Amino acid sequence: GSKKLNIDPYSIMWNRVVDVSDSALRNIIIGLGTKADGRPRQTGYDITVASEIMAILALCSDLKDIRKRLGRIVFGTDKNGKPLTAEDLGVAGAMAVLMREAIMPNLLQTLEHTPAFVHAGPFANIAHGNSSIIADRIALKLADYVVTESGFGADCGMEKFMNIKCRISGLRPNCVVIVASVRALKMHGGGPRVVPGRPLDPAYQQEDLQLLEKGLPNLIQHIENARLFGVPVVVAVNKFTTDTPGEIEMIKDAAVKAGAEGAFTSEVWAKGGAGGAELAEAIVAACEKPTNFQFLYPDDWTIKQKIEAIATKIYRADGVDYDAEAERKIKLFTDMGLGHLPICMAKTHLSFTHDPAIKGAPRGWRLPVRDVRASVGAGFLYPLCGAIRTMPGLPTRPAFVDVDIDLETGRVIGLF
Amino acid sequence: GSKKLNIDPYSIMWNRVVDVSDSALRNIIIGLGTKADGRPRQTGYDITVASEIMAILALCSDLKDIRKRLGRIVFGTDKNGKPLTAEDLGVAGAMAVLMREAIMPNLLQTLEHTPAFVHAGPFANIAHGNSSIIADRIALKLADYVVTESGFGADCGMEKFMNIKCRISGLRPNCVVIVASVRALKMHGGGPRVVPGRPLDPAYQQEDLQLLEKGLPNLIQHIENARLFGVPVVVAVNKFTTDTPGEIEMIKDAAVKAGAEGAFTSEVWAKGGAGGAELAEAIVAACEKPTNFQFLYPDDWTIKQKIEAIATKIYRADGVDYDAEAERKIKLFTDMGLGHLPICMAKTHLSFTHDPAIKGAPRGWRLPVRDVRASVGAGFLYPLCGAIRTMPGLPTRPAFVDVDIDLETGRVIGLF
Amino acid sequence: GSKKLNIDPYSIMWNRVVDVSDSALRNIIIGLGTKADGRPRQTGYDITVASEIMAILALCSDLKDIRKRLGRIVFGTDKNGKPLTAEDLGVAGAMAVLMREAIMPNLLQTLEHTPAFVHAGPFANIAHGNSSIIADRIALKLADYVVTESGFGADCGMEKFMNIKCRISGLRPNCVVIVASVRALKMHGGGPRVVPGRPLDPAYQQEDLQLLEKGLPNLIQHIENARLFGVPVVVAVNKFTTDTPGEIEMIKDAAVKAGAEGAFTSEVWAKGGAGGAELAEAIVAACEKPTNFQFLYPDDWTIKQKIEAIATKIYRADGVDYDAEAERKIKLFTDMGLGHLPICMAKTHLSFTHDPAIKGAPRGWRLPVRDVRASVGAGFLYPLCGAIRTMPGLPTRPAFVDVDIDLETGRVIGLF
Amino acid sequence: GSKKLNIDPYSIMWNRVVDVSDSALRNIIIGLGTKADGRPRQTGYDITVASEIMAILALCSDLKDIRKRLGRIVFGTDKNGKPLTAEDLGVAGAMAVLMREAIMPNLLQTLEHTPAFVHAGPFANIAHGNSSIIADRIALKLADYVVTESGFGADCGMEKFMNIKCRISGLRPNCVVIVASVRALKMHGGGPRVVPGRPLDPAYQQEDLQLLEKGLPNLIQHIENARLFGVPVVVAVNKFTTDTPGEIEMIKDAAVKAGAEGAFTSEVWAKGGAGGAELAEAIVAACEKPTNFQFLYPDDWTIKQKIEAIATKIYRADGVDYDAEAERKIKLFTDMGLGHLPICMAKTHLSFTHDPAIKGAPRGWRLPVRDVRASVGAGFLYPLCGAIRTMPGLPTRPAFVDVDIDLETGRVIGLF
């Protein structure tokens, strides 16, 4: 039983998780009541996509590997500071049984019947944000070219793809495709705020080369970041009907100047596969080029060196400030022999910085790290940058209030 | 949004639910932290089988009905004491969408390929404990005889089948089958304690007519209780290899004397359908007899009258003692116009009383009711008797520690 | 240190106390934060007058005795259920030092220069409600007659004077003086509600013999109760200017009929000592009569027998209902060898029952006891009856908002 | 009432206080239970000496002034961010009444019958750490020379005397006396750790000029700091019998070189007033010298400028790092118009830095500020530096376990 483990209740690093945005569960006290109801303890819930189990699912290679990783999870320490694992707790076997069928990827198809795996859901802001290694491996056996998505901004998903997923899988990319749009770049250039549900500002719907130009440094930083890993870069411009040839041209010029192979429009949303043919050809060509893949940091750097490498080279911060709790954890994890693990930054994807409101390609700022946690089973440490939360909140008007069932037809309404 | 409802946070009757036995969640404080994290409030978790949604699933008749019942759920009141529903909160439509496919029963088969519906999981101690009305209705269209299970002791499942499920569905049973065993009756007669994992005491494995006789009043009370509803009763004796003819005979005599049509052994576990042929014939014969179905109480009795009818006539308590909180709720629900609802007693199934340690057919005791809750969508009120909990605990050695995966074969081990 | 005591945190019976009505401290969780901040625990505050230390102050006989009683305080048990004392905790000596000067009574004087001791403040509803034994003993050395006050209703203060204070001090009263008023008896007869700050209803300011008569059973019950202890009873009628001779006469008749020596008006509030001369003479006469003092219950009755003796003979309840927590504590205290202690009922003083709204001399009701606590140092057990609280609340408009300092004169204003 | 103030519960800056070291009260949740028990809220207790009321007592000039300051206390804001005061809450008058007699200083005497005021108790680490202004003013009327103590290290008490107390009182010092000892300077030089209750290391009891020399920079920094305020400095060396002439001489040389008027031994502890005659003469002489008093910062600097002036000029930090909460509060107080207030650093007195373990005169470090609070009534803002706590903890073996009463003599034992 758990008593013999002599668990230090203050050392517990695992939260419960739930798959709804229940912000009232972020900070809770459990175990109130009588002796039979546990012991009182401050804890909280994370959202399921931030669970270490989700990361393990996406990073494991097979059943044996997930069993091993689940057993390796460190949930806390005993009162002498010795790390305690899921194996110590006797739950790793049961966890593996629950995950036994989950590790098999789901094969779906597009409207044009192209096969696609949809497998694993770690968000790229609060987790490592990539599709599963197992799905990629199966895909590589089945197809000549495999496109795998790394979520959110390339400072989030792509950086973690390179430094975490490639490190664990041993696989190497032949090409990076960065998706951009005129609208998004205008927003990074300082365009009016975009609010869901409100009509889009005209600035985004008519040519505004000056605004677009102000936003280009954001794209350029992403291209430069991708080039750091020694892989060719192609930019895909997700074309809207209101984009003008002048705007597209401006993006293309900037992309090439920043080191990309080129920038190509995609109209897949309107024309299906045909709408991406030119882009696809360019990607195929880029994949022929030699690569010189390299990680941003080696395993044997200190935790702080790794964090600061990402902060300064990818985000372009001047440096990193650590809260006392972060300092304490870095020391703890180093002492626990976890210093060799790669880093999975938990940071907003809405900015290169920790502050979602700061757009473009900011310089002259410092990254605050308020805490660091360890996912030993998944195989990384994750610093919490700024106010990033592992349990999101709902918008003021949650989407569920619009959802209902049409009782005449039995159909669901209000989802879109 | 929820702000305009002017919710009284102290009135909230709904707990969150989770489908594991997590006793540390029984009493919690949520909403700690900053203003963005909700507001601090004492609450708790129930286990999923105790959720009103589970009861609604089992008691609804179709999609329209579940939509209506979900909307009718009362989760609390506003600051003026006006009941607030899931409809008021704007979540009933989304809830119905989530349940849309769940209302369709699962059709399984026995080892002999007899079809069986397995649908809905309310436990009979902390909920109403019966298979779904929809599954029963489909079964009645498909077969000549439908056997539907009501869970746990007949003081729990059967009483609720009669007074709640039949009241809502309009269906009426032709016969009650009470399952008994020599071993269980010996235990009710005061036999040695049975502990899972330890060898069974010899008292249960050799003839002991004296011990069995002491346990018979328990069976007799169940038979008498079933007869109260005006339906013929057949006793099925689940036969073990160590049961002796003398023991079986003693049960048969007592059953008939108490008003049952007869008692018949079942060896279905060993012989399949053939092992229950005589029992089945007896049930078919009983179903031919005229019935005089009646509820234990009419809708228009007060809440206390109904609770006391069940307590004194089914459990055979001398009376009921209400804690202050129970008194407050009875008044509240009466004022809210919910007095007409049937009663779903939350009580241990291990005794006719509220104390799981008291076996046999006890007399001269009073039933303590510590709280009453309302499931307006499901359509009943549920008093909490004694120390019954809506979130169970784990045994000292949880079963999950034995569960693992055989990495050579990929098979699950340790489940049984 | 406290670690070696192996304290069971769930056994702790002592709350912190504070001498303001801070209702938000009734139920709190302490010890949150880091390991250095204690361990999380549910607890609460009582008001100082409900502290066991206040009771000990009032019941001790000298410095040695208070040192011994403080050491004897049981604050909880260890994890094996062994009672733990303040002596075990190593704090009894320091507590005695803090109380060393407090045990010396304060000698004050009335406006007519009569000496009076004002010493110790346990309230008679939530504690034993009597002036200190030390003050009484000093007074008995100094004067021929000593009047000692027992607070609130005679069902509270007098019963505890007899059964607790006399039992501990060995002193015996020669006479009981019950203070009554026409107005209070009219209120007990069902007169209009009296609200502080609003003008008094005319019913209380003009003769209303019918209303008064309805209230007399309250006085009669108090007289009969005092007679149970074998001591002569004198009734003092606190006379208001609006009381009529007919009303006074009606009280006198009823008092004598109920067994009192007589009833005498007191106008001390207006005329000083002269206004109570006749009453004083009557008390002196009563003190000459022989007494047959007896306790309501002997030490060796069970806890429940003692509680029920007070409930049925003094309050005139039909019986007592115990909540589960009260049952648990009665068993615990009996097992701990505390069954011999006298009982100090915590009950509202505004009614013979536990419900402050029920006036007069009610019959046909049962007393609910929701918890029992032990003051082993003081030397009694105290059941909590109904909703009595050991931390009161403030009125909607607290008195402190009227209090200020006159900055010209430096005088305090708004106290009265 | 308080309802109409529309208080934002998350804005409340005032903790309850208690005058014992009860670390389990540092972080608590109050208001649990029913609606009548308040509303649940996270809060905590400070120790009384950290209370704003203690600071007000020490900084006020008379009854009118304390009434005004108490009314000006800001305890939080309403939901629109408007500051709310004790006056708004209607409690300032009652608070003034409670403090009415407390503002009158206590006149004590030394063993040689020299009069001394002992008045007000704010600690110099967590409050402003000075004797009351009223006591100083009375003393100045009564004597030719007034010595007033500012507590703890001169980086704490003296800095606050100059920047806060002098600013509020308008009084100016003629001379600063810094108390030093050979032993303390050796400890600052890296001497063995001094633990209460264990024998003193020989290093402190025999001549060790090398060790002493290493500790001198600490004294020099204090002297330089005092000189910053434009006042002559005299060093008093508290002489122990084991101090050698060589050690004393070394201190004297360093003091003069650092800008002090001189350094003089004090043997008052052994010889009474005569033991300090030479020192007193030197102080009298110093008081004759002209002063050029100046504050470290003017009122109109920003909050950060003031904090950084103290951090860099007095503590000699390289700079200040602010936690997010500190940043938020600095913005809030600036917006509330409190930017003009002086700063009262809450910082350990055991080091020039925020870390009590770092001795001597450290350079090359940064001061972390984790929070800032406002004492608007007292008239200052107080940043919390590092891990400083406003509720201390007890030592592992609290002193109270040794305290008891000698029952034969009635005397207190174990206090010393």
XYZ file of C-alpha atoms in Angstrom, chain D:
416
model
C -23.151 47.974 6.917
C -20.316 46.426 4.988
C -22.551 45.173 2.202
C -23.063 48.597 0.747
C -19.324 49.105 0.370
C -19.277 46.501 -2.420
C -15.977 45.141 -1.094
C -13.875 43.117 -3.504
C -12.936 40.137 -1.338
C -9.798 39.578 -3.428
C -8.549 43.094 -2.686
C -8.363 42.763 1.095
C -4.856 43.631 2.271
C -5.394 43.332 6.010
C -4.795 40.107 7.870
C -6.045 39.344 11.338
C -3.236 39.523 13.946
C -2.473 37.553 17.087
C 0.359 37.990 19.562
C 1.737 34.443 19.551
C 3.963 32.719 16.993
C 1.255 30.527 15.498
C 2.678 29.511 12.142
C -0.341 27.337 11.320
C -2.320 30.568 10.995
C -0.116 31.997 8.228
C -2.365 30.673 5.475
C -5.948 29.834 6.346
C -9.402 29.636 4.845
C -12.167 31.260 6.837
C -15.923 31.544 6.481
C -16.593 27.874 5.854
C -19.889 26.340 6.941
C -23.290 27.822 6.262
C -24.377 31.156 4.899
C -24.441 32.549 8.453
C -20.724 31.837 8.841
C -19.452 34.406 6.370
C -18.118 33.602 2.952
C -15.154 31.344 2.256
C -11.955 33.316 1.723
C -8.213 32.655 1.755
C -6.453 34.843 4.277
C -3.928 34.617 7.100
C -2.712 35.986 10.392
C 0.239 38.286 11.059
C 1.914 38.740 14.400
C 0.714 41.798 16.355
C 4.027 43.633 16.053
C 3.548 43.613 12.275
C 0.085 45.164 12.554
C -0.508 48.551 10.981
C -2.089 49.585 14.270
C 1.225 49.019 16.061
C 2.947 51.203 13.481
C 0.281 53.891 13.853
C 0.686 53.822 17.628
C 4.405 54.442 17.240
C 4.068 57.139 14.578
C 1.092 59.195 15.763
C 1.488 62.493 17.607
C -1.661 62.591 19.762
C -5.262 61.400 20.110
C -6.516 63.450 17.179
C -3.739 62.176 15.001
C -4.268 58.502 15.849
C -8.009 58.900 15.211
C -7.215 60.356 11.798
C -4.616 57.728 10.938
C -6.876 54.878 11.992
C -9.629 56.259 9.788
C -7.202 56.493 6.866
C -6.224 52.810 6.964
C -6.909 51.221 3.566
C -7.963 47.587 4.016
C -8.848 46.912 0.379
C -10.880 48.211 -2.524
C -14.389 47.984 -3.816
C -15.170 46.051 -6.994
C -14.343 49.116 -9.075
C -10.899 49.393 -7.522
C -11.704 52.353 -5.273
C -9.700 52.171 -2.017
C -11.794 51.486 1.083
C -10.796 52.772 4.506
C -11.474 51.889 8.118
C -13.550 55.070 8.147
C -15.672 53.729 5.296
C -16.182 50.571 7.328
C -17.343 52.544 10.360
C -14.764 51.045 12.714
C -12.230 53.847 13.063
C -13.980 55.437 16.036
C -14.151 52.192 17.955
C -10.515 51.461 17.144
C -9.508 54.877 18.502
C -11.418 54.155 21.709
C -9.507 50.903 22.127
C -6.199 52.736 21.594
C -7.059 55.784 23.711
C -4.942 54.804 26.697
C -2.344 52.904 24.705
C -0.926 56.107 23.223
C 0.241 57.226 26.665
C 3.880 56.050 27.076
C 4.952 53.855 29.971
C 7.567 55.519 32.175
C 9.991 52.970 33.671
C 13.351 53.349 35.341
C 16.714 51.635 35.091
C 18.402 50.019 38.093
C 20.138 53.366 38.643
C 16.769 55.158 38.549
C 17.307 56.814 35.212
C 13.854 57.360 33.642
C 13.103 55.465 30.392
C 10.060 55.289 28.184
C 9.109 51.887 26.809
C 6.436 52.495 24.224
C 5.292 50.657 21.074
C 6.643 47.440 19.665
C 6.975 47.335 15.864
C 9.815 44.937 14.974
C 12.468 46.437 12.722
C 12.488 43.527 10.300
C 8.767 43.302 9.546
C 7.729 46.829 10.600
C 9.447 50.193 11.070
C 11.129 49.215 14.329
C 11.266 52.370 16.415
C 10.115 53.682 19.758
C 7.091 56.009 19.631
C 7.193 59.624 18.487
C 5.040 60.647 21.448
C 7.536 59.162 23.917
C 10.427 60.910 22.148
C 8.614 64.241 22.249
C 7.824 63.951 25.942
C 11.435 62.946 26.608
C 12.711 65.961 24.687
C 10.679 68.197 27.011
C 12.083 66.515 30.088
C 15.787 65.992 29.353
C 18.767 67.620 27.689
C 19.742 64.548 25.726
C 17.371 61.837 24.520
C 18.624 58.477 23.351
C 15.978 56.677 21.283
C 16.473 53.151 20.075
C 15.862 51.967 16.555
C 15.776 48.204 16.552
C 17.836 45.447 15.022
C 20.532 46.165 12.397
C 21.121 49.776 11.391
C 20.172 48.761 7.835
C 16.721 48.072 9.297
C 15.942 50.279 12.291
C 18.186 53.252 11.554
C 17.232 53.537 7.900
C 13.557 53.551 8.887
C 14.214 56.012 11.713
C 15.674 58.428 9.187
C 13.386 57.970 6.217
C 10.076 57.249 7.977
C 10.067 58.403 11.595
C 11.982 61.681 11.024
C 9.902 62.396 7.930
C 6.675 62.028 9.929
C 7.775 63.673 13.195
C 9.849 66.486 11.738
C 12.470 65.744 14.400
C 16.158 65.423 13.399
C 18.926 63.467 15.155
C 22.150 65.152 16.263
C 24.157 61.985 16.297
C 23.956 58.297 15.390
C 25.346 55.780 17.871
C 26.100 52.403 16.309
C 26.518 49.548 18.759
C 29.100 46.952 17.782
C 30.865 44.083 19.515
C 34.014 42.101 18.845
C 32.035 38.902 18.836
C 29.423 40.044 16.310
C 32.082 41.354 13.950
C 33.966 38.064 14.167
C 30.767 36.282 13.237
C 30.379 38.620 10.243
C 33.964 37.760 9.374
C 33.026 34.124 8.918
C 33.382 32.844 12.491
C 31.787 29.564 13.581
C 28.013 29.471 13.817
C 26.590 30.652 17.143
C 23.744 28.472 18.406
C 21.685 29.449 21.464
C 22.171 26.948 24.274
C 25.493 25.584 23.022
C 28.878 26.714 24.442
C 30.430 29.601 22.538
C 33.249 28.654 20.159
C 36.756 29.622 21.453
C 37.207 31.827 18.367
C 34.919 34.307 20.097
C 36.662 34.117 23.448
C 40.300 34.704 22.576
C 42.123 37.209 20.433
C 41.757 36.555 16.688
C 42.665 39.716 14.840
C 42.507 38.043 11.443
C 38.904 36.931 11.930
C 37.913 40.311 13.353
C 39.461 42.090 10.403
C 37.393 40.044 7.996
C 34.239 41.188 9.811
C 35.050 44.893 9.832
C 33.491 45.667 6.422
C 30.095 45.068 8.039
C 30.702 47.834 10.587
C 32.177 50.085 7.933
C 29.064 49.718 5.756
C 26.844 50.690 8.710
C 29.013 53.745 9.425
C 28.981 54.805 5.773
C 25.222 54.282 5.674
C 24.702 56.515 8.704
C 26.936 59.177 7.163
C 24.666 59.228 4.103
C 22.067 60.987 6.279
C 24.449 63.822 7.128
C 24.783 63.135 10.861
C 27.919 62.475 12.989
C 28.467 58.836 13.939
C 29.841 57.409 17.182
C 30.547 53.696 17.578
C 29.814 52.075 20.931
C 31.730 48.848 21.429
C 29.839 46.618 23.835
C 32.834 45.194 25.678
C 33.030 41.564 26.806
C 35.603 40.440 29.367
C 37.370 38.290 26.787
C 37.850 41.127 24.304
C 41.538 42.105 24.013
C 42.999 45.626 23.735
C 44.295 44.725 20.270
C 40.806 43.841 19.097
C 39.287 47.008 20.528
C 42.016 49.055 18.900
C 41.409 47.466 15.517
C 37.732 48.432 15.676
C 38.543 51.982 16.720
C 40.943 52.439 13.819
C 38.482 51.090 11.285
C 35.627 53.214 12.647
C 37.541 56.442 12.406
C 38.815 55.559 8.963
C 35.230 54.924 7.834
C 34.146 58.375 8.943
C 33.002 57.881 12.558
C 33.869 60.436 15.241
C 35.400 57.608 17.198
C 34.709 54.261 18.853
C 34.347 53.873 22.620
C 33.858 50.871 24.798
C 30.764 50.494 26.934
C 30.801 48.506 30.164
C 27.437 49.728 31.362
C 26.301 46.123 31.808
C 28.962 45.733 34.555
C 29.556 49.186 35.958
C 26.288 51.047 35.373
C 26.421 54.616 34.121
C 30.093 54.925 35.018
C 30.867 52.216 32.470
C 29.639 54.463 29.672
C 31.012 57.812 30.787
C 33.661 58.142 28.089
C 31.178 57.100 25.418
C 28.625 59.590 26.727
C 31.153 62.400 26.629
C 31.977 61.535 23.028
C 28.285 61.544 22.099
C 27.781 64.921 23.770
C 30.703 66.241 21.785
C 29.370 64.796 18.566
C 25.997 66.412 19.225
C 27.711 69.789 19.209
C 28.847 69.340 15.636
C 26.824 70.802 12.789
C 24.634 68.340 10.869
C 23.536 68.286 7.292
C 20.534 66.016 7.584
C 19.065 64.599 4.388
C 16.689 61.820 3.447
C 17.831 59.012 1.175
C 15.007 59.786 -1.248
C 12.438 62.532 -1.783
C 8.672 61.914 -1.577
C 8.144 62.351 -5.280
C 10.336 59.512 -6.505
C 8.486 56.485 -7.834
C 7.969 53.478 -5.593
C 10.596 51.530 -7.496
C 13.110 54.379 -7.323
C 12.723 54.476 -3.548
C 13.003 50.713 -3.138
C 16.067 50.684 -5.344
C 17.676 53.578 -3.478
C 17.503 51.615 -0.234
C 18.547 48.366 -1.917
C 21.565 49.783 -3.679
C 22.766 52.508 -1.284
C 22.057 50.906 2.118
C 22.109 47.175 1.376
C 24.520 47.577 -1.591
C 22.599 45.216 -3.887
C 23.224 45.464 -7.613
C 19.498 45.849 -8.230
C 16.010 44.642 -7.384
C 13.937 41.805 -8.934
C 10.182 42.062 -8.492
C 7.831 39.078 -8.493
C 4.645 39.480 -10.526
C 2.609 40.146 -7.383
C 4.996 42.931 -6.363
C 4.751 44.484 -9.830
C 0.954 44.329 -9.645
C 0.868 46.029 -6.258
C 3.322 48.768 -7.232
C 1.068 49.602 -10.151
C -2.028 49.443 -7.948
C -0.592 51.705 -5.243
C 0.725 54.158 -7.807
C -2.739 54.266 -9.394
C -4.261 54.726 -5.935
C -2.103 57.815 -5.430
C 0.100 56.248 -2.753
C 3.358 56.648 -4.646
C 4.459 59.544 -2.435
C 4.668 57.377 0.708
C 8.045 56.379 2.178
C 9.159 52.752 2.052
C 9.385 50.378 5.002
C 11.391 47.351 3.855
C 10.391 44.021 5.411
C 13.739 42.229 5.354
C 15.702 39.977 7.675
C 17.915 41.871 10.140
C 20.468 39.053 10.199
C 22.122 40.098 6.921
C 22.451 43.138 4.683
C 20.806 40.863 2.105
C 17.441 39.089 2.210
C 19.170 35.819 3.168
C 19.908 35.523 6.917
C 22.833 33.172 6.231
C 24.896 35.708 4.258
C 27.091 37.649 6.670
C 29.610 40.460 6.342
C 29.184 43.128 3.672
C 28.162 41.220 0.550
C 28.394 42.683 -2.953
C 27.239 41.417 -6.346
C 23.746 40.265 -5.463
C 20.165 41.302 -6.296
C 17.289 41.883 -3.875
C 14.111 39.897 -4.616
C 10.844 41.659 -3.698
C 7.935 39.247 -3.718
C 5.066 41.492 -2.641
C 4.356 45.050 -1.541
C 1.701 46.085 0.979
C 0.379 49.482 1.976
C -0.037 50.905 5.476
C -1.830 54.078 4.513
C -2.772 54.962 8.085
C 0.769 54.530 9.340
C 1.969 56.249 6.197
C 4.275 53.857 4.358
C 4.475 51.031 1.832
C 6.224 47.835 2.852
C 7.883 45.572 0.311
C 8.424 41.964 1.417
C 12.021 40.964 0.613
C 12.864 37.309 0.035
C 11.270 34.879 2.444
C 10.567 37.373 5.243
C 7.367 36.389 7.063
C 4.888 38.535 8.938
C 4.074 35.570 11.194
C 7.182 33.963 12.708
C 7.466 30.320 13.717
C 8.502 28.769 16.997
C 11.901 27.176 17.550
C 11.842 23.375 17.554
C 11.822 23.506 21.340
C 9.594 26.437 22.329
C 10.637 28.349 25.444
C 7.218 27.861 27.049
C 7.929 24.220 27.847
C 10.399 25.380 30.508
C 8.044 27.859 32.127
C 6.079 26.854 35.221
C 5.000 28.078 38.603
C 6.696 27.056 41.825
C 3.657 25.987 43.813
C 5.391 26.390 47.170
C 6.408 29.998 46.579
C 4.003 31.028 43.847
C 6.975 32.274 41.822
C 7.407 31.920 38.098
C 10.300 29.679 37.042
C 11.965 28.955 33.722
C 11.636 32.386 32.138
C 15.432 32.888 31.848
